[in-house]
Amino acid sequence: GSGALPQFEVADMTRERAKKTLKGEFSSVLIKAIEEALAKKEQVIIFQNRRGYSPYLTCEQCGWIPKCTNCAVSLTYHQYRSEIKCHYCGYKEPMPPSCEACGSTALKTMGFGTEKLEEELSLLFPQAKIQRMDLDTTRRKHSYETIINDFETGNIDILVGTQMVSKGLDFDNVNLVGIVDVDRMLHFPDFRSFERTFYLSTQVSGRAGRRDKKGEVVIQTRNTKQPILAHIINNAYDVFYQNEIIDRETHAYPPFTRLVKITVKNKDPKLTQTTAYKLGNLLKENLGQSRVLGPEEPVISKLRNEFLREIWIKLERSKIDLKKAKHLMSSLALEVTNDKTLKSSKIVFDVDPY
């Protein structure tokens, strides 16, 4: 109908940090835009696709970082419960009063999630009513509906949230959306990171300026020259698609191939490695060296007390019979686990994991 695309503005976080115009994790551009929106009695959505207060804690004296006892990840700090928690297995413990390695009390939070943004906004805009919407605040029955209803009826001025806030919400009074950490989405180690950034940014931007109002979107980045930002701002899906599809074809990623992720798990790290290498060699012999990547340690190499190795298979759509390939892979996995020394290993297949 009469709806118009929002007006985009890019805030250069590197420049603002050098000029010391940042306030916490917010640029002067975004703060000014929020002030103007609140003055006009309009509502604001702030998007950060990471929950918690801070991704991890570190000791300023010795560099110690609290880690999960079951997984190879740092524990995320949640201020509202004064605890550090693993987002993979649920392990949690109280916030440590001091460093377990050197005893120093100089513990510092690193990075930021929705909870920290909520706190900073409360300090910057004490008169505004601020609410967070993420997995932590919507666990209880009806809590999601309560937050949506409060925002719709004007009981919330600023809604801070993860990708929950980007999905199909229609609020007449939202005229500003802030995307505070687009770089983290862009540089996530995943071949679909640009695609996800494009659609999430486009989705959340669509919450601003519904119907006959022209909304405003502020994107905060440390590199304003990234071409994908221009594609998002100009809604240039066709240009983005053409660039992305060439990369996918060059590096044999979907839609040109079918991907199969094979995860090898064992509570003994040596057995995990032995199983993975034996399976990897068999797959390379039968499918060809170029189609098999790994085995390698994944980004998170231990989950729920099991050590992991990953093998990735790329199968060309035009050349490979997927049904036969699946049968071959499962029979090779069975051959490996039939070895008495390796029978405790688990081999998990995920076809088209994305």
Short mmCIF file of C-alpha atoms in Angstrom, two decimals:
data_model
loop_
_atom_site.label_atom_id
_atom_site.label_comp_id
_atom_site.label_asym_id
_atom_site.label_seq_id
_atom_site.Cartn_x
_atom_site.Cartn_y
_atom_site.Cartn_z
CA GLY A 1 0.00 0.00 0.00
CA SER A 2 1.37 3.38 1.04
CA GLY A 3 4.25 1.83 3.03
CA ALA A 4 7.75 3.17 2.31
CA LEU A 5 11.16 1.69 2.97
CA PRO A 6 12.88 3.20 6.02
CA GLN A 7 15.67 5.76 5.90
CA PHE A 8 19.01 4.17 6.83
CA GLU A 9 21.94 5.76 8.63
CA VAL A 10 25.25 4.03 9.32
CA ALA A 11 27.10 4.89 12.52
CA ASP A 12 30.89 4.48 12.29
CA MET A 13 31.85 2.95 15.64
CA THR A 14 35.61 3.09 14.93
CA ARG A 15 35.44 6.84 14.26
CA GLU A 16 33.21 7.49 17.26
CA ARG A 17 35.48 5.48 19.55
CA ALA A 18 38.46 7.56 18.38
CA LYS A 19 36.50 10.78 18.98
CA LYS A 20 35.25 9.43 22.34
CA THR A 21 31.61 10.11 21.49
CA LEU A 22 30.38 6.61 22.41
CA LYS A 23 28.19 6.15 25.46
CA GLY A 24 28.58 2.52 26.46
CA GLU A 25 27.72 0.47 23.35
CA PHE A 26 25.73 3.29 21.72
CA SER A 27 26.91 5.75 19.09
CA SER A 28 26.03 9.44 19.28
CA VAL A 29 24.01 8.90 16.07
CA LEU A 30 21.77 6.27 17.67
CA ILE A 31 21.45 8.15 20.98
CA LYS A 32 20.33 11.31 19.16
CA ALA A 33 17.81 9.30 17.11
CA ILE A 34 16.40 7.68 20.29
CA GLU A 35 16.12 11.09 21.99
CA GLU A 36 14.18 12.48 19.02
CA ALA A 37 11.87 9.44 18.86
CA LEU A 38 11.08 9.62 22.58
CA ALA A 39 10.46 13.39 22.33
CA LYS A 40 7.84 12.66 19.63
CA LYS A 41 6.31 9.93 21.85
CA GLU A 42 7.35 7.26 19.37
CA GLN A 43 8.61 3.79 20.24
CA VAL A 44 12.03 2.28 19.56
CA ILE A 45 13.30 -1.25 18.87
CA ILE A 46 16.96 -2.10 19.58
CA PHE A 47 18.21 -5.32 17.97
CA GLN A 48 21.16 -7.35 19.30
CA ASN A 49 21.26 -11.02 18.39
CA ARG A 50 22.96 -12.12 21.62
CA ARG A 51 21.29 -12.54 24.99
CA GLY A 52 22.81 -12.25 28.45
CA TYR A 53 24.73 -9.34 29.94
CA SER A 54 28.16 -10.18 28.58
CA PRO A 55 29.51 -13.13 26.52
CA TYR A 56 32.25 -13.75 29.06
CA LEU A 57 34.19 -12.53 32.09
CA THR A 58 37.94 -12.15 32.28
CA CYS A 59 40.47 -11.34 34.98
CA GLU A 60 42.31 -8.11 34.18
CA GLN A 61 45.37 -9.34 36.09
CA CYS A 62 46.02 -12.82 34.63
CA GLY A 63 43.47 -13.26 31.80
CA TRP A 64 41.53 -16.14 33.44
CA ILE A 65 38.11 -16.78 31.83
CA PRO A 66 35.44 -18.95 33.56
CA LYS A 67 34.63 -21.97 31.37
CA CYS A 68 31.82 -24.54 31.40
CA THR A 69 32.77 -27.80 33.12
CA ASN A 70 30.90 -29.82 30.44
CA CYS A 71 31.52 -27.82 27.24
CA ALA A 72 34.46 -26.03 25.62
CA VAL A 73 32.82 -22.61 25.91
CA SER A 74 33.12 -19.62 28.20
CA LEU A 75 30.23 -19.00 30.59
CA THR A 76 27.93 -16.08 29.79
CA TYR A 77 27.38 -13.53 32.53
CA HIS A 78 23.75 -12.86 33.48
CA GLN A 79 23.58 -9.87 35.80
CA TYR A 80 19.93 -10.10 36.78
CA ARG A 81 20.53 -13.50 38.39
CA SER A 82 24.16 -12.76 39.34
CA GLU A 83 25.29 -15.98 37.69
CA ILE A 84 27.45 -17.28 34.86
CA LYS A 85 25.79 -19.80 32.59
CA CYS A 86 26.45 -22.14 29.65
CA HIS A 87 23.95 -21.58 26.83
CA TYR A 88 24.60 -25.10 25.48
CA CYS A 89 24.14 -27.50 28.40
CA GLY A 90 22.56 -25.19 31.01
CA TYR A 91 25.40 -25.50 33.55
CA LYS A 92 25.48 -22.46 35.84
CA GLU A 93 27.24 -21.19 38.91
CA PRO A 94 27.11 -18.00 41.02
CA MET A 95 29.10 -14.99 39.84
CA PRO A 96 32.64 -15.54 41.19
CA PRO A 97 33.73 -12.86 43.70
CA SER A 98 37.36 -13.20 42.59
CA CYS A 99 39.62 -14.85 40.01
CA GLU A 100 40.01 -18.60 40.60
CA ALA A 101 43.53 -18.50 39.16
CA CYS A 102 45.18 -15.54 40.92
CA GLY A 103 42.62 -14.35 43.49
CA SER A 104 42.26 -10.86 41.98
CA THR A 105 38.87 -9.14 42.29
CA ALA A 106 39.47 -7.24 39.02
CA LEU A 107 36.95 -9.20 36.93
CA LYS A 108 35.78 -7.43 33.81
CA THR A 109 32.86 -8.19 31.48
CA MET A 110 33.74 -8.49 27.78
CA GLY A 111 31.36 -7.85 24.90
CA PHE A 112 27.65 -7.25 25.38
CA GLY A 113 24.25 -8.89 25.12
CA THR A 114 20.66 -7.68 25.40
CA GLU A 115 20.79 -7.49 29.19
CA LYS A 116 23.72 -5.06 29.18
CA LEU A 117 22.03 -2.90 26.53
CA GLU A 118 18.88 -2.78 28.66
CA GLU A 119 20.92 -1.57 31.64
CA GLU A 120 22.79 1.08 29.61
CA LEU A 121 19.55 2.39 28.09
CA SER A 122 18.03 2.66 31.59
CA LEU A 123 20.95 4.89 32.61
CA LEU A 124 20.89 6.96 29.41
CA PHE A 125 17.09 7.39 29.34
CA PRO A 126 15.89 7.12 32.97
CA GLN A 127 12.40 8.41 32.13
CA ALA A 128 11.80 5.81 29.41
CA LYS A 129 10.09 2.47 30.01
CA ILE A 130 12.46 -0.21 28.76
CA GLN A 131 11.79 -3.93 28.29
CA ARG A 132 13.96 -6.81 27.10
CA MET A 133 12.62 -9.60 24.90
CA ASP A 134 14.85 -12.66 24.59
CA LEU A 135 14.86 -16.31 25.63
CA ASP A 136 15.49 -15.35 29.26
CA THR A 137 12.49 -13.01 29.58
CA THR A 138 10.03 -15.17 27.63
CA ARG A 139 10.48 -18.55 29.34
CA ARG A 140 7.40 -18.25 31.53
CA LYS A 141 3.95 -19.04 30.17
CA HIS A 142 2.32 -16.02 28.47
CA SER A 143 5.38 -13.80 29.07
CA TYR A 144 5.94 -13.34 25.31
CA GLU A 145 2.31 -12.29 24.78
CA THR A 146 2.50 -9.95 27.82
CA ILE A 147 5.55 -8.13 26.45
CA ILE A 148 4.00 -7.80 22.97
CA ASN A 149 0.75 -6.50 24.45
CA ASP A 150 2.56 -3.99 26.68
CA PHE A 151 4.53 -2.70 23.68
CA GLU A 152 1.41 -2.50 21.51
CA THR A 153 -0.51 -0.52 24.15
CA GLY A 154 2.36 1.94 24.68
CA ASN A 155 3.46 0.70 28.12
CA ILE A 156 7.00 0.20 26.74
CA ASP A 157 9.03 2.95 25.06
CA ILE A 158 12.13 0.96 24.08
CA LEU A 159 12.11 -2.77 23.33
CA VAL A 160 15.54 -4.46 23.35
CA GLY A 161 15.67 -7.93 21.89
CA THR A 162 17.21 -10.74 19.90
CA GLN A 163 15.79 -11.95 16.57
CA MET A 164 12.44 -12.42 18.34
CA VAL A 165 11.82 -8.69 17.73
CA SER A 166 12.35 -9.05 13.98
CA LYS A 167 9.62 -11.59 13.26
CA GLY A 168 6.45 -10.20 11.76
CA LEU A 169 5.57 -7.70 14.50
CA ASP A 170 3.42 -4.76 13.39
CA PHE A 171 3.41 -1.71 15.66
CA ASP A 172 1.99 1.60 14.46
CA ASN A 173 4.12 3.74 16.76
CA VAL A 174 7.59 2.31 16.08
CA ASN A 175 9.56 4.73 13.95
CA LEU A 176 13.14 3.86 14.88
CA VAL A 177 15.13 0.60 14.83
CA GLY A 178 18.73 0.36 16.01
CA ILE A 179 20.96 -2.55 14.92
CA VAL A 180 23.81 -2.30 17.39
CA ASP A 181 26.30 -5.02 16.35
CA VAL A 182 25.97 -5.92 12.68
CA ASP A 183 29.67 -6.94 12.51
CA ARG A 184 29.18 -9.89 14.83
CA MET A 185 26.51 -11.33 12.52
CA LEU A 186 28.59 -10.68 9.39
CA HIS A 187 31.73 -12.35 10.69
CA PHE A 188 30.16 -15.42 12.25
CA PRO A 189 32.06 -18.51 10.95
CA ASP A 190 29.32 -19.82 8.67
CA PHE A 191 28.99 -19.67 4.87
CA ARG A 192 25.47 -18.26 5.32
CA SER A 193 26.48 -15.36 7.60
CA PHE A 194 25.98 -12.69 4.90
CA GLU A 195 22.61 -14.17 3.93
CA ARG A 196 21.45 -14.26 7.56
CA THR A 197 22.66 -10.70 8.18
CA PHE A 198 20.82 -9.50 5.08
CA TYR A 199 17.49 -11.07 5.98
CA LEU A 200 17.62 -10.35 9.73
CA SER A 201 18.58 -6.71 9.12
CA THR A 202 15.86 -6.37 6.49
CA GLN A 203 13.28 -8.03 8.74
CA VAL A 204 14.01 -5.95 11.81
CA SER A 205 14.23 -2.77 9.70
CA GLY A 206 10.74 -3.52 8.48
CA ARG A 207 9.42 -2.91 12.00
CA ALA A 208 10.12 0.83 11.58
CA GLY A 209 7.67 3.23 9.96
CA ARG A 210 4.68 1.06 9.21
CA ARG A 211 2.00 2.12 6.70
CA ASP A 212 2.24 5.85 5.79
CA LYS A 213 5.15 6.67 8.13
CA LYS A 214 8.74 6.61 6.86
CA GLY A 215 10.84 4.93 9.52
CA GLU A 216 14.49 5.32 10.45
CA VAL A 217 17.11 2.61 10.93
CA VAL A 218 20.56 3.15 12.48
CA ILE A 219 23.16 0.43 11.83
CA GLN A 220 26.27 0.48 14.03
CA THR A 221 29.42 -0.97 12.45
CA ARG A 222 33.21 -0.82 12.77
CA ASN A 223 33.61 -0.99 8.97
CA THR A 224 31.28 1.25 6.98
CA LYS A 225 32.77 0.13 3.64
CA GLN A 226 31.45 -3.44 3.74
CA PRO A 227 29.51 -3.85 0.44
CA ILE A 228 26.69 -5.79 2.07
CA LEU A 229 25.72 -2.71 4.09
CA ALA A 230 25.00 -0.85 0.85
CA HIS A 231 22.87 -3.80 -0.34
CA ILE A 232 20.85 -3.74 2.92
CA ILE A 233 20.43 0.04 2.86
CA ASN A 234 19.34 0.12 -0.80
CA ASN A 235 17.23 -3.05 -0.47
CA ALA A 236 19.34 -4.34 -3.38
CA TYR A 237 18.41 -7.99 -3.05
CA ASP A 238 19.21 -8.77 -6.71
CA VAL A 239 22.76 -7.37 -6.44
CA PHE A 240 23.32 -9.15 -3.14
CA TYR A 241 22.02 -12.41 -4.64
CA GLN A 242 24.29 -12.20 -7.69
CA ASN A 243 27.41 -11.63 -5.56
CA GLU A 244 26.47 -14.36 -3.09
CA ILE A 245 25.55 -16.96 -5.71
CA ILE A 246 28.93 -16.55 -7.46
CA ASP A 247 30.73 -17.17 -4.14
CA ARG A 248 28.57 -20.22 -3.43
CA GLU A 249 29.33 -21.72 -6.86
CA THR A 250 33.07 -20.93 -6.62
CA HIS A 251 33.41 -22.67 -3.27
CA ALA A 252 30.89 -25.49 -3.90
CA TYR A 253 28.28 -24.54 -1.33
CA PRO A 254 24.47 -24.89 -1.54
CA PRO A 255 22.45 -24.57 -3.68
CA PHE A 256 25.08 -26.14 -5.97
CA THR A 257 25.86 -28.94 -3.53
CA ARG A 258 24.15 -30.93 -0.84
CA LEU A 259 25.99 -30.61 2.47
CA VAL A 260 26.28 -33.44 4.97
CA LYS A 261 27.70 -32.70 8.41
CA ILE A 262 29.06 -35.74 10.25
CA THR A 263 29.76 -35.26 13.95
CA VAL A 264 31.87 -37.79 15.83
CA LYS A 265 31.40 -37.79 19.64
CA ASN A 266 33.17 -39.58 22.47
CA LYS A 267 33.96 -38.82 26.11
CA ASP A 268 37.56 -39.76 25.40
CA PRO A 269 39.29 -37.15 23.17
CA LYS A 270 41.74 -39.69 21.70
CA LEU A 271 38.95 -42.07 20.71
CA THR A 272 37.05 -39.16 19.15
CA GLN A 273 40.07 -38.31 17.04
CA THR A 274 40.82 -41.93 16.07
CA THR A 275 37.19 -42.56 15.04
CA ALA A 276 37.01 -39.34 13.04
CA TYR A 277 40.26 -39.98 11.15
CA LYS A 278 39.33 -43.58 10.35
CA LEU A 279 35.91 -42.52 9.04
CA GLY A 280 37.39 -39.53 7.19
CA ASN A 281 39.92 -41.72 5.36
CA LEU A 282 37.24 -44.23 4.34
CA LEU A 283 35.00 -41.43 3.05
CA LYS A 284 37.87 -39.92 1.03
CA GLU A 285 38.66 -43.32 -0.51
CA ASN A 286 35.04 -43.89 -1.54
CA LEU A 287 33.76 -40.37 -2.33
CA GLY A 288 36.95 -38.63 -3.45
CA GLN A 289 39.35 -36.31 -1.63
CA SER A 290 37.76 -33.09 -2.93
CA ARG A 291 34.29 -33.90 -1.56
CA VAL A 292 35.40 -34.56 2.03
CA LEU A 293 36.52 -31.77 4.39
CA GLY A 294 38.11 -32.64 7.71
CA PRO A 295 37.98 -34.13 10.21
CA GLU A 296 38.50 -30.93 12.20
CA GLU A 297 37.69 -29.61 15.63
CA PRO A 298 34.50 -27.53 15.43
CA VAL A 299 34.35 -24.01 16.89
CA ILE A 300 32.99 -25.62 20.07
CA SER A 301 35.00 -28.81 20.48
CA LYS A 302 33.30 -30.19 23.60
CA LEU A 303 29.61 -30.29 24.52
CA ARG A 304 27.97 -32.01 27.48
CA ASN A 305 31.22 -33.79 28.37
CA GLU A 306 31.64 -35.24 24.88
CA PHE A 307 34.57 -34.28 22.63
CA LEU A 308 33.66 -33.52 19.02
CA ARG A 309 35.16 -33.76 15.55
CA GLU A 310 33.37 -32.77 12.36
CA ILE A 311 33.58 -34.04 8.80
CA TRP A 312 31.80 -32.12 6.04
CA ILE A 313 30.75 -33.72 2.77
CA LYS A 314 29.93 -31.66 -0.35
CA LEU A 315 27.92 -33.61 -2.92
CA GLU A 316 27.27 -32.02 -6.31
CA ARG A 317 23.58 -32.04 -7.10
CA SER A 318 24.16 -32.83 -10.77
CA LYS A 319 26.62 -35.72 -10.29
CA ILE A 320 25.77 -37.62 -7.12
CA ASP A 321 22.83 -39.89 -6.29
CA LEU A 322 22.09 -38.73 -2.73
CA LYS A 323 20.26 -41.92 -1.79
CA LYS A 324 23.26 -44.08 -2.73
CA ALA A 325 25.66 -41.65 -1.04
CA LYS A 326 23.65 -41.77 2.20
CA HIS A 327 23.69 -45.56 2.15
CA LEU A 328 27.45 -45.60 1.52
CA MET A 329 28.15 -43.12 4.36
CA SER A 330 26.01 -45.00 6.89
CA SER A 331 27.64 -48.34 5.97
CA LEU A 332 31.12 -46.81 6.39
CA ALA A 333 30.11 -45.38 9.78
CA LEU A 334 28.87 -48.81 10.82
CA GLU A 335 32.14 -50.37 9.68
CA VAL A 336 34.06 -47.91 11.91
CA THR A 337 31.90 -48.41 15.03
CA ASN A 338 32.03 -52.20 14.62
CA ASP A 339 35.67 -51.91 15.64
CA LYS A 340 35.61 -52.96 19.31
CA THR A 341 38.00 -50.18 20.34
CA LEU A 342 35.76 -47.52 18.75
CA LYS A 343 32.25 -48.83 19.55
CA SER A 344 31.80 -46.20 22.31
CA SER A 345 31.94 -43.43 19.68
CA LYS A 346 28.76 -41.90 18.32
CA ILE A 347 28.51 -40.82 14.69
CA VAL A 348 25.70 -38.36 13.92
CA PHE A 349 24.65 -37.40 10.38
CA ASP A 350 22.94 -34.13 9.48
CA VAL A 351 21.96 -33.79 5.82
CA ASP A 352 21.42 -30.20 4.63
CA PRO A 353 22.07 -28.76 8.12
CA TYR A 354 21.32 -25.20 6.94
#
